[in-house]
Amino acid sequence: MDFGSSRALLLACIVVLVESRYFNMENAADGHMRKHHAHDVKHHVKRSKFMETDYVGIDQHGQAYVNCTYNMDGVVGVRKCSMPAADAAFDMGFACFALWNGEGEIIAQDCWIHQELSLEQCQKNRCTQSTGYGSVNFCCCFGHECNGKLDL
């Protein structure tokens, strides 16, 4: 396995591990494939600069969400991604992300729900590659379906 393939596999494993720690996978057809596990720890979720209404929607329950382009394992569509409930155990935020190879072919697109500190690299309304990192590239962005078209 060459360095680029090893790096792609490592990055994909990191994404899966992060997501599997916090979420259950459900039916891809319903558009709400992930739900947050309930935690015993009570924690006030602050509304950050990442939760500005220009980049997210607010549902009928007052919960913020974003629609992200979804492309994994041959399933393509749009997914409604929302924050964990107000009693979430971590200071989390959300964005959309894209992962692609050196030829510009999409490897994965989905929601990026992570600690807010990790989201500081994300762009507003577009998914842009800031610098070349080799055979696997990552970007994240704020705004509905902002990860649907990559600015390479």
PDB file of C-alpha atoms in Angstrom:
ATOM      1  CA  MET A   1       0.000   0.000   0.000  1.00  0.00           C
ATOM      2  CA  ASP A   2       1.505   3.373  -0.977  1.00  0.00           C
ATOM      3  CA  PHE A   3       1.618   6.445   1.284  1.00  0.00           C
ATOM      4  CA  GLY A   4      -1.402   8.102  -0.343  1.00  0.00           C
ATOM      5  CA  SER A   5      -3.586   5.026   0.075  1.00  0.00           C
ATOM      6  CA  SER A   6      -2.465   4.633   3.679  1.00  0.00           C
ATOM      7  CA  ARG A   7      -3.317   8.248   4.372  1.00  0.00           C
ATOM      8  CA  ALA A   8      -6.767   7.913   2.765  1.00  0.00           C
ATOM      9  CA  LEU A   9      -7.501   4.817   4.818  1.00  0.00           C
ATOM     10  CA  LEU A  10      -6.342   6.513   8.020  1.00  0.00           C
ATOM     11  CA  LEU A  11      -8.492   9.602   7.396  1.00  0.00           C
ATOM     12  CA  ALA A  12     -11.537   7.476   6.569  1.00  0.00           C
ATOM     13  CA  CYS A  13     -11.015   5.471   9.773  1.00  0.00           C
ATOM     14  CA  ILE A  14     -10.810   8.667  11.827  1.00  0.00           C
ATOM     15  CA  VAL A  15     -14.108   9.907  10.370  1.00  0.00           C
ATOM     16  CA  VAL A  16     -15.797   6.575  11.102  1.00  0.00           C
ATOM     17  CA  LEU A  17     -14.428   6.420  14.654  1.00  0.00           C
ATOM     18  CA  VAL A  18     -15.510   9.964  15.488  1.00  0.00           C
ATOM     19  CA  GLU A  19     -18.964   9.437  14.064  1.00  0.00           C
ATOM     20  CA  SER A  20     -19.468   5.982  15.592  1.00  0.00           C
ATOM     21  CA  ARG A  21     -18.655   7.314  19.035  1.00  0.00           C
ATOM     22  CA  TYR A  22     -21.533   9.779  18.969  1.00  0.00           C
ATOM     23  CA  PHE A  23     -24.090   8.416  16.526  1.00  0.00           C
ATOM     24  CA  ASN A  24     -26.205   5.436  15.461  1.00  0.00           C
ATOM     25  CA  MET A  25     -26.694   4.803  11.757  1.00  0.00           C
ATOM     26  CA  GLU A  26     -30.294   4.350  10.606  1.00  0.00           C
ATOM     27  CA  ASN A  27     -32.114   3.991   7.291  1.00  0.00           C
ATOM     28  CA  ALA A  28     -30.519   6.079   4.519  1.00  0.00           C
ATOM     29  CA  ALA A  29     -33.854   6.674   2.796  1.00  0.00           C
ATOM     30  CA  ASP A  30     -35.397   8.749   5.596  1.00  0.00           C
ATOM     31  CA  GLY A  31     -32.841  11.577   5.466  1.00  0.00           C
ATOM     32  CA  HIS A  32     -32.258  11.448   9.233  1.00  0.00           C
ATOM     33  CA  MET A  33     -29.629   8.739   9.429  1.00  0.00           C
ATOM     34  CA  ARG A  34     -27.962   9.714  12.681  1.00  0.00           C
ATOM     35  CA  LYS A  35     -29.303  10.277  16.126  1.00  0.00           C
ATOM     36  CA  HIS A  36     -27.272  11.320  19.128  1.00  0.00           C
ATOM     37  CA  HIS A  37     -26.925   8.904  22.030  1.00  0.00           C
ATOM     38  CA  ALA A  38     -28.462  10.121  25.292  1.00  0.00           C
ATOM     39  CA  HIS A  39     -25.853  11.064  27.889  1.00  0.00           C
ATOM     40  CA  ASP A  40     -26.246  11.239  31.647  1.00  0.00           C
ATOM     41  CA  VAL A  41     -24.152  14.387  31.856  1.00  0.00           C
ATOM     42  CA  LYS A  42     -26.130  17.651  31.801  1.00  0.00           C
ATOM     43  CA  HIS A  43     -24.399  20.390  29.851  1.00  0.00           C
ATOM     44  CA  HIS A  44     -25.643  23.698  28.529  1.00  0.00           C
ATOM     45  CA  VAL A  45     -25.066  23.910  24.772  1.00  0.00           C
ATOM     46  CA  LYS A  46     -24.023  27.443  23.909  1.00  0.00           C
ATOM     47  CA  ARG A  47     -24.978  28.942  20.571  1.00  0.00           C
ATOM     48  CA  SER A  48     -21.755  29.839  18.836  1.00  0.00           C
ATOM     49  CA  LYS A  49     -20.774  31.803  15.761  1.00  0.00           C
ATOM     50  CA  PHE A  50     -21.164  28.521  13.833  1.00  0.00           C
ATOM     51  CA  MET A  51     -24.882  28.469  14.591  1.00  0.00           C
ATOM     52  CA  GLU A  52     -25.728  31.743  12.830  1.00  0.00           C
ATOM     53  CA  THR A  53     -29.135  31.537  11.138  1.00  0.00           C
ATOM     54  CA  ASP A  54     -27.605  32.549   7.784  1.00  0.00           C
ATOM     55  CA  TYR A  55     -25.949  29.139   7.671  1.00  0.00           C
ATOM     56  CA  VAL A  56     -28.477  26.910   9.453  1.00  0.00           C
ATOM     57  CA  GLY A  57     -32.229  26.414   9.571  1.00  0.00           C
ATOM     58  CA  ILE A  58     -34.361  26.192  12.705  1.00  0.00           C
ATOM     59  CA  ASP A  59     -36.969  23.414  12.816  1.00  0.00           C
ATOM     60  CA  GLN A  60     -40.426  23.465  14.449  1.00  0.00           C
ATOM     61  CA  HIS A  61     -38.860  22.416  17.790  1.00  0.00           C
ATOM     62  CA  GLY A  62     -36.364  25.284  17.763  1.00  0.00           C
ATOM     63  CA  GLN A  63     -33.467  22.960  16.943  1.00  0.00           C
ATOM     64  CA  ALA A  64     -30.786  24.143  14.519  1.00  0.00           C
ATOM     65  CA  TYR A  65     -30.037  22.007  11.458  1.00  0.00           C
ATOM     66  CA  VAL A  66     -28.238  22.118   8.134  1.00  0.00           C
ATOM     67  CA  ASN A  67     -28.871  20.140   4.948  1.00  0.00           C
ATOM     68  CA  CYS A  68     -25.632  18.549   3.732  1.00  0.00           C
ATOM     69  CA  THR A  69     -24.923  16.762   0.482  1.00  0.00           C
ATOM     70  CA  TYR A  70     -24.506  13.067   1.328  1.00  0.00           C
ATOM     71  CA  ASN A  71     -22.370  10.692  -0.750  1.00  0.00           C
ATOM     72  CA  MET A  72     -21.108   7.460   0.829  1.00  0.00           C
ATOM     73  CA  ASP A  73     -20.981   3.845  -0.265  1.00  0.00           C
ATOM     74  CA  GLY A  74     -22.962   4.527  -3.443  1.00  0.00           C
ATOM     75  CA  VAL A  75     -25.794   6.324  -1.616  1.00  0.00           C
ATOM     76  CA  VAL A  76     -26.186   9.934  -2.788  1.00  0.00           C
ATOM     77  CA  GLY A  77     -28.640  12.544  -1.563  1.00  0.00           C
ATOM     78  CA  VAL A  78     -29.185  15.315   0.961  1.00  0.00           C
ATOM     79  CA  ARG A  79     -29.262  14.722   4.705  1.00  0.00           C
ATOM     80  CA  LYS A  80     -30.782  16.906   7.406  1.00  0.00           C
ATOM     81  CA  CYS A  81     -28.150  17.143  10.127  1.00  0.00           C
ATOM     82  CA  SER A  82     -28.960  18.513  13.538  1.00  0.00           C
ATOM     83  CA  MET A  83     -27.235  19.113  16.829  1.00  0.00           C
ATOM     84  CA  PRO A  84     -27.611  16.818  19.783  1.00  0.00           C
ATOM     85  CA  ALA A  85     -30.323  17.677  22.328  1.00  0.00           C
ATOM     86  CA  ALA A  86     -29.776  20.534  24.791  1.00  0.00           C
ATOM     87  CA  ASP A  87     -28.469  18.061  27.387  1.00  0.00           C
ATOM     88  CA  ALA A  88     -25.545  16.940  25.214  1.00  0.00           C
ATOM     89  CA  ALA A  89     -22.348  16.034  27.019  1.00  0.00           C
ATOM     90  CA  PHE A  90     -19.962  17.898  24.704  1.00  0.00           C
ATOM     91  CA  ASP A  91     -19.556  21.390  23.297  1.00  0.00           C
ATOM     92  CA  MET A  92     -20.370  20.389  19.725  1.00  0.00           C
ATOM     93  CA  GLY A  93     -21.016  22.183  16.464  1.00  0.00           C
ATOM     94  CA  PHE A  94     -21.834  21.065  12.945  1.00  0.00           C
ATOM     95  CA  ALA A  95     -20.931  21.724   9.340  1.00  0.00           C
ATOM     96  CA  CYS A  96     -20.829  19.822   6.047  1.00  0.00           C
ATOM     97  CA  PHE A  97     -17.680  18.146   4.735  1.00  0.00           C
ATOM     98  CA  ALA A  98     -16.219  16.624   1.586  1.00  0.00           C
ATOM     99  CA  LEU A  99     -13.350  14.196   1.135  1.00  0.00           C
ATOM    100  CA  TRP A 100     -11.834  13.678  -2.340  1.00  0.00           C
ATOM    101  CA  ASN A 101      -8.782  12.162  -3.988  1.00  0.00           C
ATOM    102  CA  GLY A 102      -5.988  13.844  -5.957  1.00  0.00           C
ATOM    103  CA  GLU A 103      -7.945  13.494  -9.221  1.00  0.00           C
ATOM    104  CA  GLY A 104     -10.919  15.419  -7.788  1.00  0.00           C
ATOM    105  CA  GLU A 105     -13.121  12.320  -7.389  1.00  0.00           C
ATOM    106  CA  ILE A 106     -15.418  12.382  -4.354  1.00  0.00           C
ATOM    107  CA  ILE A 107     -14.617   9.840  -1.640  1.00  0.00           C
ATOM    108  CA  ALA A 108     -17.270  11.009   0.846  1.00  0.00           C
ATOM    109  CA  GLN A 109     -19.621  13.908   1.614  1.00  0.00           C
ATOM    110  CA  ASP A 110     -21.748  14.226   4.750  1.00  0.00           C
ATOM    111  CA  CYS A 111     -22.313  16.070   8.022  1.00  0.00           C
ATOM    112  CA  TRP A 112     -19.330  17.003  10.137  1.00  0.00           C
ATOM    113  CA  ILE A 113     -20.474  17.072  13.764  1.00  0.00           C
ATOM    114  CA  HIS A 114     -17.504  17.726  15.969  1.00  0.00           C
ATOM    115  CA  GLN A 115     -16.165  19.851  18.789  1.00  0.00           C
ATOM    116  CA  GLU A 116     -16.463  23.509  17.842  1.00  0.00           C
ATOM    117  CA  LEU A 117     -12.712  24.031  18.021  1.00  0.00           C
ATOM    118  CA  SER A 118     -12.297  21.570  15.143  1.00  0.00           C
ATOM    119  CA  LEU A 119     -14.775  23.534  13.022  1.00  0.00           C
ATOM    120  CA  GLU A 120     -12.741  26.749  12.952  1.00  0.00           C
ATOM    121  CA  GLN A 121     -11.121  25.642   9.668  1.00  0.00           C
ATOM    122  CA  CYS A 122     -14.517  25.501   7.905  1.00  0.00           C
ATOM    123  CA  GLN A 123     -15.477  28.055   5.236  1.00  0.00           C
ATOM    124  CA  LYS A 124     -18.840  29.797   4.955  1.00  0.00           C
ATOM    125  CA  ASN A 125     -21.120  28.708   2.073  1.00  0.00           C
ATOM    126  CA  ARG A 126     -18.446  26.813   0.114  1.00  0.00           C
ATOM    127  CA  CYS A 127     -16.105  23.869   0.410  1.00  0.00           C
ATOM    128  CA  THR A 128     -12.658  25.005  -0.699  1.00  0.00           C
ATOM    129  CA  GLN A 129      -9.310  23.270  -0.726  1.00  0.00           C
ATOM    130  CA  SER A 130      -6.947  25.734   0.907  1.00  0.00           C
ATOM    131  CA  THR A 131      -3.713  23.850   0.166  1.00  0.00           C
ATOM    132  CA  GLY A 132      -2.784  20.599  -1.498  1.00  0.00           C
ATOM    133  CA  TYR A 133      -2.280  17.704   0.895  1.00  0.00           C
ATOM    134  CA  GLY A 134      -1.533  14.917  -1.565  1.00  0.00           C
ATOM    135  CA  SER A 135      -3.809  12.113  -2.594  1.00  0.00           C
ATOM    136  CA  VAL A 136      -6.590  12.743  -0.050  1.00  0.00           C
ATOM    137  CA  ASN A 137      -8.130  16.157   0.579  1.00  0.00           C
ATOM    138  CA  PHE A 138     -10.672  17.412   3.125  1.00  0.00           C
ATOM    139  CA  CYS A 139     -12.772  20.542   3.449  1.00  0.00           C
ATOM    140  CA  CYS A 140     -15.685  21.580   5.635  1.00  0.00           C
ATOM    141  CA  CYS A 141     -18.164  24.416   5.289  1.00  0.00           C
ATOM    142  CA  PHE A 142     -21.207  26.115   6.809  1.00  0.00           C
ATOM    143  CA  GLY A 143     -24.468  26.488   4.895  1.00  0.00           C
ATOM    144  CA  HIS A 144     -27.092  24.284   3.305  1.00  0.00           C
ATOM    145  CA  GLU A 145     -25.522  21.886   0.765  1.00  0.00           C
ATOM    146  CA  CYS A 146     -22.299  23.913   0.758  1.00  0.00           C
ATOM    147  CA  ASN A 147     -20.350  20.672   0.282  1.00  0.00           C
ATOM    148  CA  GLY A 148     -22.223  19.812  -2.917  1.00  0.00           C
ATOM    149  CA  LYS A 149     -19.795  21.617  -5.208  1.00  0.00           C
ATOM    150  CA  LEU A 150     -16.095  21.680  -4.498  1.00  0.00           C
ATOM    151  CA  ASP A 151     -13.872  24.666  -5.311  1.00  0.00           C
ATOM    152  CA  LEU A 152     -10.639  22.853  -6.164  1.00  0.00           C
TER     153      LEU A 152
END
